[in-house]
Coordinates of C-alpha atoms in Angstrom, one line a residue:
M1 CA 0.0 0.0 0.0
N2 CA 1.4 3.4 -1.0
I3 CA 0.0 6.1 1.2
R4 CA 1.5 9.6 1.3
L5 CA 0.4 13.0 2.5
S6 CA -1.8 15.2 0.4
S7 CA -2.4 18.9 0.9
R8 CA -5.7 18.2 2.6
A9 CA -4.6 18.5 6.3
G10 CA -2.8 15.3 6.5
A11 CA -5.2 13.2 4.4
P12 CA -3.4 10.1 3.0
A13 CA -3.4 9.7 -0.7
G14 CA -2.3 7.0 -3.1
G15 CA -3.2 3.4 -3.3
H16 CA -6.8 2.4 -2.3
N17 CA -7.6 6.0 -2.4
E18 CA -11.4 5.8 -2.2
G19 CA -11.4 3.8 1.1
V20 CA -8.7 6.0 2.6
E21 CA -10.6 9.2 1.7
R22 CA -13.8 7.8 3.2
A23 CA -11.9 6.9 6.4
F24 CA -10.3 10.3 6.6
D25 CA -13.7 12.1 6.1
S26 CA -15.2 10.0 8.9
F27 CA -12.2 10.8 11.1
L28 CA -12.6 14.6 10.5
R29 CA -16.3 14.4 11.4
A30 CA -15.4 12.7 14.7
Y31 CA -12.4 15.0 15.3
P32 CA -13.0 18.4 13.6
E33 CA -10.3 20.0 15.8
Y34 CA -7.7 18.0 13.8
I35 CA -8.0 20.6 11.0
G36 CA -6.5 23.2 13.4
T37 CA -3.3 21.2 13.5
R38 CA -2.7 21.4 9.7
A39 CA 0.6 23.3 10.3
L40 CA 2.1 20.0 11.4
D41 CA 1.5 18.6 7.9
A42 CA 3.5 21.5 6.4
L43 CA 6.2 20.9 9.0
R44 CA 6.3 17.2 8.1
A45 CA 6.6 18.0 4.4
S46 CA 9.5 20.4 5.0
E47 CA 11.4 19.2 8.1
Y48 CA 10.6 15.5 8.2
R49 CA 10.2 14.7 4.5
R50 CA 12.5 11.7 4.8
L51 CA 9.5 9.8 6.4
D52 CA 7.3 10.1 3.3
E53 CA 10.2 9.9 0.8
Q54 CA 11.0 6.5 2.4
Q55 CA 7.3 5.6 2.9
H56 CA 8.1 5.0 6.5
V57 CA 5.5 4.9 9.3
Y58 CA 7.2 5.8 12.6
L59 CA 5.2 4.8 15.6
D60 CA 7.8 4.8 18.4
Y61 CA 7.7 8.3 19.8
T62 CA 7.7 7.1 23.4
G63 CA 10.9 5.3 22.5
G64 CA 12.4 8.5 21.0
S65 CA 11.1 11.5 19.0
L66 CA 12.3 12.5 15.6
Y67 CA 14.5 15.5 14.9
A68 CA 13.7 18.2 12.4
D69 CA 16.2 19.0 9.6
T70 CA 16.6 22.6 10.8
Q71 CA 17.6 21.3 14.3
I72 CA 20.6 19.6 12.7
R73 CA 21.5 22.5 10.5
A74 CA 21.3 25.0 13.3
H75 CA 23.5 22.9 15.5
A76 CA 26.0 22.4 12.8
A77 CA 26.0 26.1 12.1
L78 CA 26.7 26.9 15.7
L79 CA 29.6 24.4 15.9
G80 CA 31.0 25.8 12.7
K81 CA 30.8 29.4 14.0
H82 CA 32.6 28.9 17.3
V83 CA 35.9 27.4 18.6
L84 CA 34.8 25.4 21.6
G85 CA 36.7 23.4 24.2
N86 CA 36.2 21.5 27.4
P87 CA 34.4 23.8 29.8
H88 CA 36.4 22.9 32.9
S89 CA 38.9 25.8 32.4
A90 CA 39.1 29.5 32.1
S91 CA 40.6 29.6 28.6
L92 CA 39.0 31.4 25.7
T93 CA 37.5 28.2 24.2
S94 CA 36.4 26.8 27.6
S95 CA 34.7 30.1 28.6
A96 CA 32.9 30.2 25.3
M97 CA 31.6 26.6 25.8
T98 CA 30.7 27.3 29.4
A99 CA 28.6 30.3 28.3
L100 CA 26.7 28.1 25.9
V101 CA 26.1 25.4 28.5
E102 CA 24.8 27.9 31.0
Q103 CA 22.6 29.6 28.4
T104 CA 21.1 26.2 27.7
R105 CA 20.6 25.6 31.4
R106 CA 18.7 28.8 31.7
A107 CA 16.6 27.9 28.7
V108 CA 15.7 24.5 30.2
L109 CA 14.6 26.1 33.5
A110 CA 12.6 28.7 31.7
W111 CA 10.8 26.1 29.6
F112 CA 9.6 24.3 32.7
G113 CA 8.8 27.5 34.7
A114 CA 11.5 26.5 37.2
E115 CA 13.8 29.5 37.4
A116 CA 12.8 30.5 40.9
D117 CA 13.1 27.3 42.8
Y118 CA 15.0 24.6 40.8
T119 CA 18.5 23.7 39.7
A120 CA 19.0 21.9 36.3
V121 CA 21.6 19.1 36.4
F122 CA 22.7 17.8 33.0
T123 CA 23.1 14.1 32.8
Q124 CA 23.7 11.4 30.2
N125 CA 20.0 10.5 30.1
A126 CA 16.9 10.2 32.4
T127 CA 18.3 7.0 33.9
A128 CA 21.5 8.8 35.0
A129 CA 19.3 11.5 36.6
L130 CA 17.3 8.9 38.5
K131 CA 20.5 7.2 39.7
H132 CA 21.6 10.5 41.1
V133 CA 18.5 10.6 43.2
G134 CA 18.7 6.9 44.2
E135 CA 22.3 6.9 45.3
S136 CA 22.2 10.3 47.0
Y137 CA 18.8 10.5 48.7
P138 CA 19.2 10.1 52.5
F139 CA 17.4 6.7 52.8
G140 CA 17.9 5.0 56.2
P141 CA 16.2 2.9 58.9
G142 CA 12.7 4.2 59.5
G143 CA 12.7 5.8 56.0
H144 CA 10.4 4.7 53.2
Y145 CA 10.5 4.5 49.4
L146 CA 7.0 4.3 48.0
L147 CA 6.5 3.9 44.3
T148 CA 3.7 3.0 41.9
V149 CA 3.6 -0.4 40.2
D150 CA 3.6 1.6 37.0
N151 CA 7.2 2.8 36.7
H152 CA 10.2 2.5 34.5
N153 CA 12.9 0.1 35.6
S154 CA 15.2 3.0 36.3
V155 CA 12.7 4.1 38.9
N156 CA 12.3 0.5 40.2
G157 CA 16.0 0.2 40.5
I158 CA 16.1 2.9 43.2
R159 CA 14.6 0.4 45.6
E160 CA 18.0 -1.3 45.8
F161 CA 19.6 1.9 47.2
A162 CA 16.6 2.2 49.6
S163 CA 16.7 -1.4 50.8
A164 CA 20.5 -1.3 51.2
S165 CA 20.1 1.7 53.5
G166 CA 17.5 0.0 55.7
A167 CA 14.5 1.9 54.3
T168 CA 11.1 0.2 53.6
V169 CA 10.1 -0.3 50.0
T170 CA 6.4 -0.4 49.1
Y171 CA 4.5 -0.5 45.8
A172 CA 1.2 1.2 45.3
P173 CA -1.1 -0.9 43.1
L174 CA -3.0 -0.1 39.9
T175 CA -6.6 -0.6 39.0
T176 CA -7.6 -2.8 36.2
P177 CA -8.3 -2.8 33.3
E178 CA -7.4 0.9 32.9
L179 CA -4.1 0.6 34.8
R180 CA -4.6 3.8 36.7
I181 CA -3.2 4.4 40.2
D182 CA -5.5 3.0 42.9
R183 CA -6.0 6.4 44.5
A184 CA -7.7 5.1 47.6
R185 CA -4.9 2.6 48.3
L186 CA -2.2 5.2 47.5
S187 CA -3.8 7.8 49.8
A188 CA -3.8 5.2 52.6
L189 CA -0.1 4.4 52.0
L190 CA 0.8 8.1 51.9
G191 CA -1.0 8.8 55.2
A192 CA 0.1 5.7 57.1
A193 CA 3.7 6.7 58.0
A194 CA 4.4 7.7 61.6
R195 CA 5.7 11.1 62.5
P196 CA 8.3 12.5 62.9
P197 CA 9.4 10.5 59.9
A198 CA 12.8 9.6 58.5
P199 CA 13.2 10.8 54.9
R200 CA 10.5 9.4 52.7
L201 CA 10.4 9.4 48.9
F202 CA 7.3 8.8 46.7
A203 CA 7.9 8.2 42.9
F204 CA 5.5 8.0 40.0
P205 CA 5.4 8.8 36.3
A206 CA 3.5 11.8 35.0
Q207 CA 2.6 9.5 32.0
S208 CA 3.0 5.8 31.7
N209 CA 5.4 4.6 29.1
F210 CA 3.4 1.3 29.0
S211 CA -0.3 2.3 28.9
G212 CA -0.2 6.0 28.1
V213 CA -2.1 6.8 31.3
K214 CA -1.6 10.3 32.5
H215 CA -1.4 10.0 36.3
P216 CA -2.8 12.9 38.3
L217 CA -0.2 15.5 39.1
D218 CA -2.1 16.6 42.2
L219 CA -0.6 13.6 43.8
V220 CA 2.5 15.8 44.3
D221 CA 0.5 18.1 46.7
E222 CA -1.1 15.1 48.4
A223 CA 2.3 13.5 49.1
H224 CA 3.7 16.8 50.4
A225 CA 0.8 17.2 52.8
H226 CA 1.8 13.9 54.4
G227 CA 5.5 14.8 54.6
W228 CA 6.8 13.0 51.5
D229 CA 9.4 14.1 49.0
V230 CA 8.3 13.4 45.4
L231 CA 10.2 12.1 42.4
L232 CA 8.4 12.7 39.1
D233 CA 9.4 10.7 36.0
A234 CA 8.4 13.1 33.3
A235 CA 10.2 11.5 30.3
A236 CA 7.0 10.2 28.6
F237 CA 4.9 13.3 29.5
V238 CA 6.9 16.3 28.4
P239 CA 7.1 15.6 24.6
S240 CA 3.5 16.7 24.1
N241 CA 2.4 18.2 27.4
R242 CA 3.4 21.3 29.3
L243 CA 4.9 20.7 32.8
D244 CA 4.8 23.9 34.8
L245 CA 7.1 23.6 37.8
G246 CA 5.8 26.9 39.1
R247 CA 2.5 25.1 39.8
V248 CA 3.4 21.4 40.3
R249 CA 6.5 21.3 42.5
P250 CA 8.0 17.8 43.1
E251 CA 11.4 17.7 44.6
F252 CA 12.9 15.8 41.7
V253 CA 12.0 15.7 38.0
T254 CA 13.8 13.5 35.4
L255 CA 13.7 13.6 31.6
S256 CA 15.6 12.9 28.4
F257 CA 15.7 15.5 25.7
Y258 CA 15.7 13.1 22.8
K259 CA 12.3 12.0 23.8
M260 CA 11.1 15.6 23.4
F261 CA 12.6 16.5 20.1
G262 CA 14.8 13.7 18.8
Y263 CA 18.2 15.4 19.0
P264 CA 20.6 15.4 20.8
T265 CA 20.8 12.0 22.3
G266 CA 23.1 11.5 25.3
V267 CA 21.8 14.5 27.2
G268 CA 19.2 14.2 30.0
C269 CA 18.3 16.3 33.0
L270 CA 17.6 16.2 36.7
L271 CA 15.5 19.2 37.8
V272 CA 15.8 19.4 41.5
R273 CA 14.4 21.9 44.0
R274 CA 17.2 23.8 45.6
R275 CA 16.2 22.9 49.2
A276 CA 16.1 19.2 48.2
L277 CA 19.5 19.4 46.5
E278 CA 21.0 20.4 49.9
T279 CA 19.7 17.1 51.4
L280 CA 21.4 14.9 48.9
R281 CA 24.6 13.1 49.9
R282 CA 26.7 11.8 47.1
P283 CA 28.5 8.5 47.9
W284 CA 31.5 9.4 45.7
F285 CA 33.1 12.2 43.8
A286 CA 34.5 12.6 40.3
G287 CA 36.4 14.9 38.1
G288 CA 34.5 18.2 37.7
T289 CA 32.4 17.7 40.9
V290 CA 34.8 18.9 43.5
N291 CA 36.3 22.3 44.6
F292 CA 39.1 20.5 46.4
A293 CA 40.4 16.9 46.6
S294 CA 43.5 15.5 48.4
V295 CA 45.1 12.1 48.1
Q296 CA 47.4 12.6 51.2
A297 CA 44.6 13.9 53.4
R298 CA 41.9 11.7 51.7
R299 CA 39.5 14.6 51.9
H300 CA 37.3 16.3 49.3
I301 CA 35.0 19.2 49.1
L302 CA 32.1 18.8 46.7
A303 CA 31.3 21.7 44.4
P304 CA 28.0 23.5 45.3
G305 CA 24.8 23.3 43.2
E306 CA 24.6 21.4 39.9
A307 CA 28.4 21.3 39.5
G308 CA 28.6 18.7 42.3
F309 CA 26.5 16.3 40.3
E310 CA 27.7 16.7 36.7
D311 CA 30.3 13.9 36.7
G312 CA 33.4 14.2 34.6
T313 CA 33.1 16.0 31.3
L314 CA 29.6 16.7 30.0
N315 CA 28.6 16.1 26.5
Y316 CA 29.2 19.7 26.1
L317 CA 29.1 20.1 22.3
A318 CA 25.6 18.5 22.3
I319 CA 24.1 20.5 25.1
P320 CA 23.5 23.7 23.0
A321 CA 21.4 21.5 20.7
V322 CA 18.9 21.3 23.6
E323 CA 18.1 24.9 23.4
I324 CA 17.7 24.6 19.6
G325 CA 15.2 21.7 20.2
L326 CA 13.3 23.8 22.8
R327 CA 13.0 26.6 20.3
H328 CA 11.7 24.1 17.7
L329 CA 9.0 22.8 20.1
A330 CA 8.0 26.4 21.0
A331 CA 7.6 27.3 17.3
V332 CA 5.4 24.2 16.7
G333 CA 3.4 24.6 19.9
L334 CA 2.8 21.9 22.5
E335 CA -0.9 22.5 22.4
T336 CA -1.0 21.8 18.7
I337 CA 1.0 18.6 19.1
Q338 CA -1.2 17.5 22.0
T339 CA -4.4 18.1 20.0
R340 CA -3.2 16.1 17.0
V341 CA -2.0 13.2 19.2
R342 CA -5.3 13.1 21.0
C343 CA -7.3 13.0 17.8
L344 CA -5.2 10.3 16.2
T345 CA -5.1 8.2 19.4
G346 CA -8.9 8.3 19.8
W347 CA -9.5 7.1 16.2
L348 CA -6.8 4.5 16.5
L349 CA -8.2 3.0 19.7
A350 CA -11.7 2.8 18.2
E351 CA -10.6 1.2 15.0
L352 CA -8.4 -1.4 16.7
L353 CA -11.2 -2.4 19.1
D354 CA -13.6 -2.8 16.2
L355 CA -11.4 -5.3 14.4
R356 CA -12.8 -8.8 14.5
H357 CA -12.0 -12.2 13.0
S358 CA -14.6 -13.8 10.7
N359 CA -16.0 -15.8 13.6
G360 CA -16.7 -12.6 15.5
R361 CA -13.8 -12.8 18.0
H362 CA -11.9 -9.6 18.8
M363 CA -8.5 -9.4 17.2
V364 CA -6.9 -6.8 19.6
R365 CA -6.7 -6.4 23.3
I366 CA -5.8 -2.9 24.5
Y367 CA -3.9 -2.5 27.8
G368 CA -5.1 0.6 29.7
P369 CA -7.8 3.1 28.8
V370 CA -9.7 2.7 25.6
T371 CA -10.7 6.4 25.4
T372 CA -8.6 9.5 25.3
S373 CA -9.6 10.6 28.8
D374 CA -6.5 11.3 30.9
R375 CA -4.2 9.4 28.5
G376 CA -1.5 10.2 26.0
G377 CA -0.6 8.8 22.6
T378 CA 1.0 5.5 23.8
V379 CA -1.2 2.5 22.8
T380 CA -0.1 -1.0 24.0
M381 CA -1.8 -4.1 22.9
N382 CA -1.6 -7.8 22.0
L383 CA -3.2 -9.6 19.1
Y384 CA -5.1 -12.9 19.1
D385 CA -6.0 -15.5 16.5
P386 CA -9.6 -16.6 15.7
D387 CA -9.4 -19.2 18.5
G388 CA -8.1 -16.7 21.1
H389 CA -4.5 -17.8 21.0
L390 CA -2.0 -15.0 21.6
L391 CA 0.0 -14.0 18.5
D392 CA 3.7 -13.9 19.0
Y393 CA 4.4 -10.1 19.2
R394 CA 8.0 -10.7 18.0
R395 CA 6.7 -12.1 14.7
V396 CA 4.2 -9.2 14.5
E397 CA 7.1 -6.8 14.8
Q398 CA 8.9 -8.6 12.0
L399 CA 5.9 -8.4 9.7
A400 CA 5.5 -4.7 10.6
T401 CA 9.1 -4.1 9.7
E402 CA 8.5 -5.6 6.3
Q403 CA 5.7 -3.0 5.8
R404 CA 8.1 -0.2 6.8
I405 CA 6.3 0.3 10.1
S406 CA 8.5 1.0 13.1
L407 CA 6.9 0.0 16.4
R408 CA 8.2 -1.5 19.7
T409 CA 7.6 -4.8 21.4
G410 CA 8.6 -6.3 24.7
C411 CA 7.9 -5.1 28.3
F412 CA 9.2 -1.5 27.6
C413 CA 11.3 -1.6 30.8
N414 CA 8.1 -1.4 32.8
P415 CA 7.4 -4.9 34.2
G416 CA 5.0 -3.7 36.9
A417 CA 2.4 -2.3 34.5
G418 CA 2.7 -5.4 32.3
E419 CA 2.3 -7.7 35.3
A420 CA -0.8 -5.7 36.4
A421 CA -2.2 -5.8 32.9
E422 CA -1.9 -9.6 32.6
G423 CA -2.7 -10.4 36.2
L424 CA 0.7 -11.9 36.9
S425 CA 1.3 -12.6 40.6
E426 CA 4.4 -13.0 42.7
D427 CA 3.7 -16.8 42.6
D428 CA 3.7 -16.8 38.8
I429 CA 7.1 -15.1 38.7
A430 CA 8.5 -17.3 41.4
A431 CA 7.4 -20.5 39.7
A432 CA 8.9 -19.4 36.4
L433 CA 12.2 -18.5 38.1
E434 CA 12.3 -21.8 39.8
Q435 CA 11.8 -23.5 36.4
N436 CA 14.7 -21.5 34.9
P437 CA 16.8 -19.3 37.2
D438 CA 18.7 -17.9 34.2
M439 CA 15.6 -16.0 33.1
T440 CA 15.2 -13.7 30.2
L441 CA 12.0 -12.0 28.9
P442 CA 11.7 -14.4 25.8
R443 CA 12.1 -17.5 28.1
F444 CA 9.6 -16.1 30.6
L445 CA 7.1 -15.4 27.8
L446 CA 7.2 -19.0 26.6
I447 CA 6.8 -20.3 30.2
I448 CA 4.0 -18.1 31.2
T449 CA 2.1 -18.4 27.9
H450 CA 2.2 -22.2 27.7
R451 CA 1.3 -22.5 31.4
D452 CA -1.3 -19.9 31.9
G453 CA -2.1 -18.3 28.6
K454 CA -0.7 -14.9 29.8
S455 CA 1.7 -12.7 28.1
A456 CA 5.0 -11.2 29.4
G457 CA 5.2 -8.5 26.7
A458 CA 3.1 -6.6 24.2
I459 CA 3.1 -4.4 21.1
R460 CA 3.4 -0.7 21.6
V461 CA 2.7 2.1 19.1
S462 CA 3.1 5.7 20.1
L463 CA 2.3 9.0 18.4
G464 CA 4.1 12.3 18.4
I465 CA 5.0 15.6 16.6
T466 CA 5.0 14.3 13.0
S467 CA 2.2 11.7 13.3
N468 CA -0.6 12.0 10.8
F469 CA -3.7 10.1 9.7
A470 CA -1.8 8.2 7.1
D471 CA 0.4 6.7 9.8
V472 CA -2.5 5.4 12.0
Y473 CA -4.5 4.3 8.9
R474 CA -1.6 2.2 7.6
F475 CA -1.1 0.6 11.0
V476 CA -4.8 -0.3 11.3
R477 CA -4.8 -1.8 7.8
F478 CA -1.7 -3.8 8.8
V479 CA -3.4 -5.3 11.8
A480 CA -6.5 -5.9 9.8
G481 CA -4.4 -7.9 7.4
L482 CA -3.8 -10.4 10.2
R483 CA -7.5 -11.3 10.3
D484 CA -8.1 -15.1 10.6
Q485 CA -4.3 -15.6 10.9
T486 CA -3.4 -18.8 12.8
R487 CA 0.2 -19.4 12.1
L488 CA 1.5 -16.7 14.5
A489 CA -0.1 -18.1 17.6
L490 CA 2.4 -18.5 20.5
G491 CA 0.7 -21.1 22.7
E492 CA -2.1 -23.6 22.8
V493 CA -4.2 -21.6 25.2
T494 CA -7.1 -19.3 24.7
F495 CA -7.7 -15.8 26.1
D496 CA -11.3 -14.7 25.9
I497 CA -11.2 -10.9 25.4
E498 CA -14.9 -10.5 26.2
S499 CA -14.6 -11.9 29.7
C500 CA -10.8 -11.2 30.2
R501 CA -10.4 -14.9 31.1
V502 CA -8.0 -17.6 30.1
I503 CA -9.7 -20.7 28.7
R504 CA -7.6 -23.8 28.1
D505 CA -8.2 -25.7 24.9
G506 CA -10.8 -28.4 25.4
S507 CA -12.2 -26.8 28.5

C-alpha cells in the first residue's frame, strides 16, 4: 500500500484512495479540531520529509522522538561558527563553551517555569538522573521508598539503594483494566507513616510509558501534605504536554531531551528543588564535581549546586542543541501537538477495538484506557488469532518491519504495568524463576504463555510531533491484514477478550 500526504490537512493519498478518503472524512467528522493542526503537515513535508520519501510509518515516539532537519542545520552552524573546548577551564574556548552550556541551562529552567526554585543538572539521560536521586537520597532505617507499580525500571532500581540503607520499600497498586493508580490505596499508604518520619520518597510517572495513562499531578501536593518528598518521572509526559514547575513542585523531575525533540541523544536532566538538592549526599566524587580533593589527606569538598552532580566532562558540544530543540517545540506549539496526538489516538483506539475475526472474536486487546480521557498517545496491545490464541508479538514486529512500520515490542522496561495488565502474581514469577533461574524475557514469555495463557510482553505504538492520519491508517490496515491468521499463535491456550479470562483448549 502506498500512502502519502496530500495537501488536505494530513489526508493520506495514493493506493486504495477511495477507502482512505472515506476513512479520513469520517475521522474529521469525529475530530474536527484536527483541522486546526494542519501546520504540522507542512512541518512534516518540509522538516521530516524523509519519512514520506521512504514511505516510513514511525510509531515509536515514546521510545524517542524524531528530529527536524533545521535542528541539525542550526546545531552544525553553531559548531561551525565557534571554537569550543572542554568547559572545565578559564581559557577562551572553555569560557565560550561554558557560556553556551549555561545559556542552555537557563533555557531549560525557563521552559519548565522552574527558574525561581530549581536547579538543572545535566546528565547522560533520564536513567542517570534517576540514579543521582537513588544513590544520594538520605534513605535510612525508618525511611520509606513508595512507588507505583507503573514505573520504568530506572525508577524501580532505586529500591536497591533504599533497601541497602534500611528503608522500607512499598509498591502502590493499579486498578484494572485501565491501569490507573489506585487512588484510595495510595492515599492510605501516603498517610500511614508515623511522624516524625525519617526521609520518605514517593515516585511516580507523569505519564505511563506502558499504557499512556496520565497519572494525576495533584498527587504531588497530596504527598507533600503527608511529609513525603516526590520524584516525578516526566520522560514520557513532556514531549507533548506542558509541565509547569511553578504550579506542580516535586522535589525531583527526570527527563531525556531526545524523547522531546529527537536530538541530541546523550543529554538528560535532573530538575531538583534547591532545598532538596541540599539534602542529597553523594556517595562518591568525580572529576569536575569537587572544589578540592586531596590524596594525602583523603579529603574532598564537593562543588556546590549542579556542579557537584555533573560527573566528569559533560557532552558539552551536544548541550547547545537542547536549546535549539526547545525553540523548535516552541515554534510548533505543544498544544498543537497535544491536539493532534489526542485525535489520532482516539481514532486508532476505536478502530483497533472494532477489528474482529470472521468468527466474531476480537483481534486486539488494549492494555489501559480505551478512550482519550487522561491518557496520551501511547497504545499498548496484544493480538489474538480466531481461537483466542496469543499471537507472538515478535513475529508481528517482523511483519510490521516488512511493511516499513516501526513500532516497539517487549515489556518496555516497565514490568509492573505489564504484570498488572496480565494479572501476573508473585507466585507466577517465582514459579517461572524456579523452572529456569537464568531467566530472560523471551524465556519467561514462553513459560507463562504455555502454562497460563498470559503474556509477558506486548506491542506498543506511540504518536508524536509528526504523526498524521496516514500513519495510523496504515497501522490499522496492517493489523486488519492479520484477520483469521493462525500461524503466528504462540501457545495452545485461549484468552477470551470479552470476559478477560484464560480458557484452556478443550475446557
